[in-house]
JSON list of C-alpha atoms in Angstrom, two decimals:
[
{"chain": "N", "resi": 281, "resn": "MET", "atom": "CA", "xyz": [106.37, 120.70, 107.26]},
{"chain": "N", "resi": 282, "resn": "ALA", "atom": "CA", "xyz": [108.44, 117.22, 107.39]},
{"chain": "N", "resi": 283, "resn": "PRO", "atom": "CA", "xyz": [107.95, 114.41, 106.59]},
{"chain": "N", "resi": 284, "resn": "THR", "atom": "CA", "xyz": [106.69, 115.82, 103.42]},
{"chain": "N", "resi": 285, "resn": "VAL", "atom": "CA", "xyz": [109.88, 118.65, 103.50]},
{"chain": "N", "resi": 286, "resn": "ARG", "atom": "CA", "xyz": [112.63, 117.87, 105.72]},
{"chain": "N", "resi": 287, "resn": "THR", "atom": "CA", "xyz": [115.34, 119.91, 108.15]},
{"chain": "N", "resi": 288, "resn": "ASN", "atom": "CA", "xyz": [118.18, 121.85, 105.16]},
{"chain": "N", "resi": 289, "resn": "SER", "atom": "CA", "xyz": [115.78, 121.19, 102.27]},
{"chain": "N", "resi": 290, "resn": "LEU", "atom": "CA", "xyz": [115.45, 123.40, 99.09]},
{"chain": "N", "resi": 291, "resn": "ILE", "atom": "CA", "xyz": [112.05, 124.42, 97.44]},
{"chain": "N", "resi": 292, "resn": "GLY", "atom": "CA", "xyz": [110.97, 124.82, 94.84]},
{"chain": "N", "resi": 293, "resn": "ARG", "atom": "CA", "xyz": [108.38, 128.13, 94.88]},
{"chain": "N", "resi": 294, "resn": "THR", "atom": "CA", "xyz": [105.72, 129.72, 92.52]},
{"chain": "N", "resi": 295, "resn": "LYS", "atom": "CA", "xyz": [105.24, 133.50, 93.71]},
{"chain": "N", "resi": 296, "resn": "VAL", "atom": "CA", "xyz": [101.97, 134.51, 93.78]},
{"chain": "N", "resi": 297, "resn": "GLU", "atom": "CA", "xyz": [100.20, 137.78, 93.36]},
{"chain": "N", "resi": 298, "resn": "SER", "atom": "CA", "xyz": [98.38, 138.13, 95.96]},
{"chain": "N", "resi": 299, "resn": "VAL", "atom": "CA", "xyz": [95.34, 139.55, 94.28]},
{"chain": "N", "resi": 300, "resn": "GLU", "atom": "CA", "xyz": [94.89, 136.86, 92.01]},
{"chain": "N", "resi": 301, "resn": "TYR", "atom": "CA", "xyz": [95.75, 133.93, 94.84]},
{"chain": "N", "resi": 302, "resn": "GLN", "atom": "CA", "xyz": [92.85, 131.68, 94.84]},
{"chain": "N", "resi": 303, "resn": "PRO", "atom": "CA", "xyz": [94.03, 129.40, 97.89]},
{"chain": "N", "resi": 304, "resn": "ASN", "atom": "CA", "xyz": [92.95, 125.31, 97.23]},
{"chain": "N", "resi": 305, "resn": "ASN", "atom": "CA", "xyz": [93.03, 123.05, 100.29]},
{"chain": "N", "resi": 306, "resn": "GLY", "atom": "CA", "xyz": [96.06, 121.00, 100.45]},
{"chain": "N", "resi": 307, "resn": "GLU", "atom": "CA", "xyz": [98.66, 123.25, 98.84]},
{"chain": "N", "resi": 308, "resn": "MET", "atom": "CA", "xyz": [101.75, 124.23, 100.57]},
{"chain": "N", "resi": 309, "resn": "ILE", "atom": "CA", "xyz": [101.98, 127.57, 100.95]},
{"chain": "N", "resi": 310, "resn": "SER", "atom": "CA", "xyz": [104.83, 130.36, 102.16]},
{"chain": "N", "resi": 311, "resn": "PHE", "atom": "CA", "xyz": [103.45, 133.29, 104.53]},
{"chain": "N", "resi": 312, "resn": "ARG", "atom": "CA", "xyz": [104.98, 136.62, 106.10]},
{"chain": "N", "resi": 313, "resn": "ASP", "atom": "CA", "xyz": [104.05, 136.26, 110.14]},
{"chain": "N", "resi": 314, "resn": "VAL", "atom": "CA", "xyz": [102.33, 139.29, 110.62]},
{"chain": "N", "resi": 315, "resn": "THR", "atom": "CA", "xyz": [102.47, 138.10, 114.27]},
{"chain": "N", "resi": 316, "resn": "ASN", "atom": "CA", "xyz": [106.68, 137.57, 114.81]},
{"chain": "N", "resi": 317, "resn": "SER", "atom": "CA", "xyz": [105.51, 135.04, 117.03]},
{"chain": "N", "resi": 318, "resn": "SER", "atom": "CA", "xyz": [107.86, 132.33, 115.32]},
{"chain": "N", "resi": 319, "resn": "GLY", "atom": "CA", "xyz": [110.87, 133.97, 115.46]},
{"chain": "N", "resi": 320, "resn": "PHE", "atom": "CA", "xyz": [111.14, 133.75, 111.64]},
{"chain": "N", "resi": 321, "resn": "ASP", "atom": "CA", "xyz": [110.02, 136.97, 108.35]},
{"chain": "N", "resi": 322, "resn": "SER", "atom": "CA", "xyz": [108.19, 133.63, 106.59]},
{"chain": "N", "resi": 323, "resn": "LEU", "atom": "CA", "xyz": [106.58, 129.91, 107.84]},
{"chain": "N", "resi": 324, "resn": "GLY", "atom": "CA", "xyz": [105.58, 127.26, 105.04]},
{"chain": "N", "resi": 325, "resn": "LYS", "atom": "CA", "xyz": [102.11, 125.73, 105.59]},
{"chain": "N", "resi": 326, "resn": "ARG", "atom": "CA", "xyz": [99.37, 123.62, 104.06]},
{"chain": "N", "resi": 327, "resn": "VAL", "atom": "CA", "xyz": [96.48, 124.96, 103.12]},
{"chain": "N", "resi": 328, "resn": "ILE", "atom": "CA", "xyz": [93.39, 123.22, 105.14]},
{"chain": "N", "resi": 329, "resn": "GLY", "atom": "CA", "xyz": [90.77, 125.59, 104.92]},
{"chain": "N", "resi": 330, "resn": "ARG", "atom": "CA", "xyz": [89.88, 127.91, 102.68]},
{"chain": "N", "resi": 331, "resn": "PRO", "atom": "CA", "xyz": [87.14, 131.04, 103.50]},
{"chain": "N", "resi": 332, "resn": "GLY", "atom": "CA", "xyz": [84.29, 130.24, 104.64]},
{"chain": "N", "resi": 333, "resn": "ASP", "atom": "CA", "xyz": [84.75, 126.53, 105.45]},
{"chain": "N", "resi": 334, "resn": "LEU", "atom": "CA", "xyz": [84.43, 125.23, 108.65]},
{"chain": "N", "resi": 335, "resn": "VAL", "atom": "CA", "xyz": [87.59, 123.39, 110.06]},
{"chain": "N", "resi": 336, "resn": "GLU", "atom": "CA", "xyz": [87.13, 121.19, 113.28]},
{"chain": "N", "resi": 337, "resn": "LEU", "atom": "CA", "xyz": [88.80, 118.01, 114.70]},
{"chain": "N", "resi": 338, "resn": "LYS", "atom": "CA", "xyz": [86.83, 115.71, 116.17]},
{"chain": "N", "resi": 339, "resn": "GLN", "atom": "CA", "xyz": [88.13, 112.63, 117.84]},
{"chain": "N", "resi": 340, "resn": "GLY", "atom": "CA", "xyz": [92.18, 114.02, 116.35]},
{"chain": "N", "resi": 341, "resn": "LYS", "atom": "CA", "xyz": [90.58, 113.30, 112.75]},
{"chain": "N", "resi": 342, "resn": "LEU", "atom": "CA", "xyz": [90.62, 116.89, 110.37]},
{"chain": "N", "resi": 343, "resn": "TYR", "atom": "CA", "xyz": [87.38, 117.45, 109.35]},
{"chain": "N", "resi": 344, "resn": "ILE", "atom": "CA", "xyz": [86.39, 120.46, 106.55]},
{"chain": "N", "resi": 345, "resn": "ASN", "atom": "CA", "xyz": [82.28, 121.56, 106.32]},
{"chain": "N", "resi": 346, "resn": "SER", "atom": "CA", "xyz": [81.44, 118.34, 108.70]},
{"chain": "N", "resi": 347, "resn": "LEU", "atom": "CA", "xyz": [83.56, 116.00, 105.99]},
{"chain": "N", "resi": 348, "resn": "PRO", "atom": "CA", "xyz": [85.61, 114.09, 107.32]},
{"chain": "N", "resi": 349, "resn": "VAL", "atom": "CA", "xyz": [89.26, 114.27, 105.58]},
{"chain": "N", "resi": 350, "resn": "SER", "atom": "CA", "xyz": [90.90, 111.03, 103.91]},
{"chain": "N", "resi": 351, "resn": "GLN", "atom": "CA", "xyz": [92.74, 109.52, 106.49]},
{"chain": "N", "resi": 352, "resn": "GLN", "atom": "CA", "xyz": [94.85, 106.09, 106.47]},
{"chain": "N", "resi": 353, "resn": "VAL", "atom": "CA", "xyz": [97.24, 105.29, 108.43]},
{"chain": "N", "resi": 354, "resn": "ILE", "atom": "CA", "xyz": [100.28, 103.85, 106.53]},
{"chain": "N", "resi": 355, "resn": "VAL", "atom": "CA", "xyz": [103.32, 103.50, 108.99]},
{"chain": "N", "resi": 356, "resn": "GLU", "atom": "CA", "xyz": [104.68, 103.65, 112.34]},
{"chain": "N", "resi": 357, "resn": "ASN", "atom": "CA", "xyz": [108.22, 103.74, 114.11]},
{"chain": "N", "resi": 358, "resn": "GLU", "atom": "CA", "xyz": [109.22, 103.80, 117.40]},
{"chain": "N", "resi": 359, "resn": "ASP", "atom": "CA", "xyz": [108.24, 108.12, 117.91]},
{"chain": "N", "resi": 360, "resn": "TYR", "atom": "CA", "xyz": [105.48, 108.60, 114.74]},
{"chain": "N", "resi": 361, "resn": "ILE", "atom": "CA", "xyz": [102.69, 107.39, 113.62]},
{"chain": "N", "resi": 362, "resn": "PHE", "atom": "CA", "xyz": [101.91, 108.11, 109.87]},
{"chain": "N", "resi": 363, "resn": "PHE", "atom": "CA", "xyz": [99.40, 109.11, 108.19]},
{"chain": "N", "resi": 364, "resn": "LYS", "atom": "CA", "xyz": [98.39, 110.10, 104.70]},
{"chain": "N", "resi": 365, "resn": "GLU", "atom": "CA", "xyz": [95.82, 112.45, 103.75]},
{"chain": "N", "resi": 366, "resn": "LYS", "atom": "CA", "xyz": [94.16, 113.66, 100.44]},
{"chain": "N", "resi": 367, "resn": "PHE", "atom": "CA", "xyz": [91.84, 116.31, 99.44]},
{"chain": "N", "resi": 368, "resn": "ASP", "atom": "CA", "xyz": [90.36, 115.87, 96.00]},
{"chain": "N", "resi": 369, "resn": "ASN", "atom": "CA", "xyz": [93.80, 114.68, 94.17]},
{"chain": "N", "resi": 370, "resn": "ILE", "atom": "CA", "xyz": [97.04, 116.30, 96.19]},
{"chain": "N", "resi": 371, "resn": "GLU", "atom": "CA", "xyz": [97.92, 113.39, 98.97]},
{"chain": "N", "resi": 372, "resn": "TYR", "atom": "CA", "xyz": [100.61, 113.94, 101.17]},
{"chain": "N", "resi": 373, "resn": "TYR", "atom": "CA", "xyz": [101.97, 112.37, 104.92]},
{"chain": "N", "resi": 374, "resn": "VAL", "atom": "CA", "xyz": [101.21, 113.74, 108.00]},
{"chain": "N", "resi": 375, "resn": "GLN", "atom": "CA", "xyz": [102.70, 113.01, 111.39]},
{"chain": "N", "resi": 376, "resn": "TYR", "atom": "CA", "xyz": [101.42, 112.60, 115.06]},
{"chain": "N", "resi": 377, "resn": "PHE", "atom": "CA", "xyz": [103.70, 111.97, 118.16]},
{"chain": "N", "resi": 378, "resn": "LYS", "atom": "CA", "xyz": [102.79, 108.44, 118.68]},
{"chain": "N", "resi": 379, "resn": "ASN", "atom": "CA", "xyz": [102.41, 108.93, 122.35]},
{"chain": "N", "resi": 380, "resn": "ASP", "atom": "CA", "xyz": [101.02, 111.47, 123.83]},
{"chain": "N", "resi": 381, "resn": "SER", "atom": "CA", "xyz": [99.97, 113.35, 120.69]},
{"chain": "N", "resi": 382, "resn": "LYS", "atom": "CA", "xyz": [98.58, 116.59, 122.19]},
{"chain": "N", "resi": 383, "resn": "TRP", "atom": "CA", "xyz": [95.73, 116.51, 119.73]},
{"chain": "N", "resi": 384, "resn": "SER", "atom": "CA", "xyz": [94.53, 113.04, 118.91]},
{"chain": "N", "resi": 385, "resn": "ASN", "atom": "CA", "xyz": [91.30, 111.84, 121.07]},
{"chain": "N", "resi": 386, "resn": "LYS", "atom": "CA", "xyz": [90.81, 115.66, 120.69]},
{"chain": "N", "resi": 387, "resn": "ASP", "atom": "CA", "xyz": [87.76, 117.80, 120.05]},
{"chain": "N", "resi": 388, "resn": "PHE", "atom": "CA", "xyz": [87.98, 121.62, 118.61]},
{"chain": "N", "resi": 389, "resn": "SER", "atom": "CA", "xyz": [86.58, 124.05, 116.45]},
{"chain": "N", "resi": 390, "resn": "TRP", "atom": "CA", "xyz": [88.16, 126.65, 115.12]},
{"chain": "N", "resi": 391, "resn": "GLY", "atom": "CA", "xyz": [85.10, 127.83, 113.38]},
{"chain": "N", "resi": 392, "resn": "VAL", "atom": "CA", "xyz": [85.09, 129.29, 109.89]},
{"chain": "N", "resi": 393, "resn": "VAL", "atom": "CA", "xyz": [87.24, 131.06, 108.08]},
{"chain": "N", "resi": 394, "resn": "PRO", "atom": "CA", "xyz": [86.62, 134.38, 107.39]},
{"chain": "N", "resi": 395, "resn": "ASP", "atom": "CA", "xyz": [86.53, 135.84, 103.99]},
{"chain": "N", "resi": 396, "resn": "GLY", "atom": "CA", "xyz": [89.94, 136.82, 102.88]},
{"chain": "N", "resi": 397, "resn": "HIS", "atom": "CA", "xyz": [92.30, 134.57, 104.64]},
{"chain": "N", "resi": 398, "resn": "ILE", "atom": "CA", "xyz": [92.91, 130.57, 105.19]},
{"chain": "N", "resi": 399, "resn": "PHE", "atom": "CA", "xyz": [94.10, 128.25, 107.57]},
{"chain": "N", "resi": 400, "resn": "VAL", "atom": "CA", "xyz": [97.02, 126.51, 107.65]},
{"chain": "N", "resi": 401, "resn": "MET", "atom": "CA", "xyz": [98.77, 123.24, 109.07]},
{"chain": "N", "resi": 402, "resn": "GLY", "atom": "CA", "xyz": [102.31, 121.74, 109.36]},
{"chain": "N", "resi": 403, "resn": "ASP", "atom": "CA", "xyz": [102.68, 117.95, 108.07]},
{"chain": "N", "resi": 404, "resn": "ASN", "atom": "CA", "xyz": [104.32, 117.72, 111.55]},
{"chain": "N", "resi": 405, "resn": "ARG", "atom": "CA", "xyz": [101.55, 118.17, 113.00]},
{"chain": "N", "resi": 406, "resn": "ASP", "atom": "CA", "xyz": [102.50, 117.95, 116.72]},
{"chain": "N", "resi": 407, "resn": "LYS", "atom": "CA", "xyz": [105.48, 120.27, 116.42]},
{"chain": "N", "resi": 408, "resn": "SER", "atom": "CA", "xyz": [103.48, 122.77, 114.20]},
{"chain": "N", "resi": 409, "resn": "TYR", "atom": "CA", "xyz": [103.08, 126.43, 114.89]},
{"chain": "N", "resi": 410, "resn": "ASP", "atom": "CA", "xyz": [99.93, 127.11, 112.64]},
{"chain": "N", "resi": 411, "resn": "SER", "atom": "CA", "xyz": [96.41, 128.26, 112.81]},
{"chain": "N", "resi": 412, "resn": "ARG", "atom": "CA", "xyz": [95.33, 125.92, 115.31]},
{"chain": "N", "resi": 413, "resn": "ASP", "atom": "CA", "xyz": [97.47, 128.47, 117.52]},
{"chain": "N", "resi": 414, "resn": "ALA", "atom": "CA", "xyz": [95.53, 131.74, 118.40]},
{"chain": "N", "resi": 415, "resn": "ARG", "atom": "CA", "xyz": [99.22, 133.51, 118.21]},
{"chain": "N", "resi": 416, "resn": "LEU", "atom": "CA", "xyz": [98.64, 132.67, 114.23]},
{"chain": "N", "resi": 417, "resn": "GLY", "atom": "CA", "xyz": [95.33, 132.00, 113.74]},
{"chain": "N", "resi": 418, "resn": "PHE", "atom": "CA", "xyz": [93.89, 132.73, 110.43]},
{"chain": "N", "resi": 419, "resn": "VAL", "atom": "CA", "xyz": [96.18, 133.67, 107.86]},
{"chain": "N", "resi": 420, "resn": "PRO", "atom": "CA", "xyz": [95.29, 136.48, 105.58]},
{"chain": "N", "resi": 421, "resn": "ILE", "atom": "CA", "xyz": [95.61, 135.34, 101.60]},
{"chain": "N", "resi": 422, "resn": "GLU", "atom": "CA", "xyz": [97.08, 138.58, 100.94]},
{"chain": "N", "resi": 423, "resn": "LYS", "atom": "CA", "xyz": [100.29, 137.39, 103.52]},
{"chain": "N", "resi": 424, "resn": "VAL", "atom": "CA", "xyz": [100.82, 134.24, 101.07]},
{"chain": "N", "resi": 425, "resn": "LEU", "atom": "CA", "xyz": [104.31, 134.99, 98.92]},
{"chain": "N", "resi": 426, "resn": "THR", "atom": "CA", "xyz": [104.94, 131.12, 97.42]},
{"chain": "N", "resi": 427, "resn": "VAL", "atom": "CA", "xyz": [102.93, 127.54, 96.17]},
{"chain": "N", "resi": 428, "resn": "MET", "atom": "CA", "xyz": [105.96, 125.46, 97.07]},
{"chain": "N", "resi": 429, "resn": "ASN", "atom": "CA", "xyz": [105.45, 123.21, 93.92]},
{"chain": "N", "resi": 430, "resn": "LYS", "atom": "CA", "xyz": [108.71, 121.10, 93.98]},
{"chain": "N", "resi": 431, "resn": "VAL", "atom": "CA", "xyz": [111.30, 119.13, 96.90]},
{"chain": "N", "resi": 432, "resn": "LYS", "atom": "CA", "xyz": [114.11, 120.31, 94.59]},
{"chain": "N", "resi": 433, "resn": "ILE", "atom": "CA", "xyz": [116.38, 118.26, 97.78]},
{"chain": "N", "resi": 434, "resn": "ASN", "atom": "CA", "xyz": [115.05, 116.56, 100.14]},
{"chain": "N", "resi": 435, "resn": "THR", "atom": "CA", "xyz": [117.71, 115.85, 102.91]},
{"chain": "N", "resi": 436, "resn": "LYS", "atom": "CA", "xyz": [117.88, 112.18, 103.76]},
{"chain": "N", "resi": 437, "resn": "GLN", "atom": "CA", "xyz": [117.76, 111.55, 107.36]},
{"chain": "N", "resi": 438, "resn": "GLY", "atom": "CA", "xyz": [119.93, 110.06, 108.92]},
{"chain": "N", "resi": 439, "resn": "LEU", "atom": "CA", "xyz": [121.88, 109.39, 106.57]},
{"chain": "N", "resi": 440, "resn": "GLY", "atom": "CA", "xyz": [122.73, 112.97, 104.79]},
{"chain": "N", "resi": 441, "resn": "SER", "atom": "CA", "xyz": [122.04, 111.60, 101.12]},
{"chain": "N", "resi": 442, "resn": "ARG", "atom": "CA", "xyz": [119.47, 113.56, 99.12]},
{"chain": "N", "resi": 443, "resn": "GLN", "atom": "CA", "xyz": [116.99, 112.98, 96.33]},
{"chain": "N", "resi": 444, "resn": "PHE", "atom": "CA", "xyz": [115.72, 115.16, 93.82]},
{"chain": "N", "resi": 445, "resn": "ASN", "atom": "CA", "xyz": [111.96, 116.55, 92.30]},
{"chain": "N", "resi": 446, "resn": "CYS", "atom": "CA", "xyz": [110.50, 115.61, 94.45]},
{"chain": "N", "resi": 447, "resn": "SER", "atom": "CA", "xyz": [106.44, 116.48, 94.26]},
{"chain": "N", "resi": 448, "resn": "PRO", "atom": "CA", "xyz": [104.76, 117.65, 97.42]},
{"chain": "N", "resi": 449, "resn": "TYR", "atom": "CA", "xyz": [101.87, 116.88, 96.20]},
{"chain": "N", "resi": 450, "resn": "THR", "atom": "CA", "xyz": [101.52, 113.13, 95.62]},
{"chain": "N", "resi": 451, "resn": "VAL", "atom": "CA", "xyz": [102.97, 110.20, 98.02]},
{"chain": "N", "resi": 452, "resn": "GLY", "atom": "CA", "xyz": [103.26, 107.08, 95.44]},
{"chain": "N", "resi": 453, "resn": "ASP", "atom": "CA", "xyz": [104.94, 104.50, 97.12]},
{"chain": "N", "resi": 454, "resn": "ASN", "atom": "CA", "xyz": [107.51, 106.99, 99.07]},
{"chain": "N", "resi": 455, "resn": "LEU", "atom": "CA", "xyz": [107.29, 106.06, 103.07]},
{"chain": "N", "resi": 456, "resn": "PRO", "atom": "CA", "xyz": [108.26, 108.84, 105.14]},
{"chain": "N", "resi": 457, "resn": "TYR", "atom": "CA", "xyz": [111.60, 109.02, 105.89]},
{"chain": "N", "resi": 458, "resn": "GLN", "atom": "CA", "xyz": [112.03, 105.42, 103.63]},
{"chain": "N", "resi": 459, "resn": "GLY", "atom": "CA", "xyz": [111.33, 106.32, 99.82]},
{"chain": "N", "resi": 460, "resn": "ARG", "atom": "CA", "xyz": [113.21, 108.52, 96.74]},
{"chain": "N", "resi": 461, "resn": "CYS", "atom": "CA", "xyz": [110.84, 111.54, 98.16]}
]
């Protein structure tokens, strides 16, 4: 889930009751990987589409129900371009490879999210095993385990230092790999 959550980070989670859970676009969740294709029992991803939503990429830009998701280029480094995406009051960073992104300037449609399912994507868009991969596809809501509500400890890449108690839903002035969170 880089750049929001870095490898070896500690995440605060709230367990959900699958019968009552109503997903919100932009939420970070963990869910049971019933396909066993990832090599992990559970995965952490961001909810992009809810039941009844049409999920598409047009020229590499994310659309939900034919409306573009708010996306703004924030910063670039030698490897990545970082965007700020926003769903309602939830904003977060995503990253794409600067060169040879498999998703930029492409058109894809995954269709309408079926009842009882969600469409998920990782924030590291070019290196994420998520609903765009036919092996995983739409995730049954009943497989959602937790909603991630806080990055308790985030490893700062390259420096070995830690940041504490960061929200995964507001980005503020914290640029990817440069800010406090």
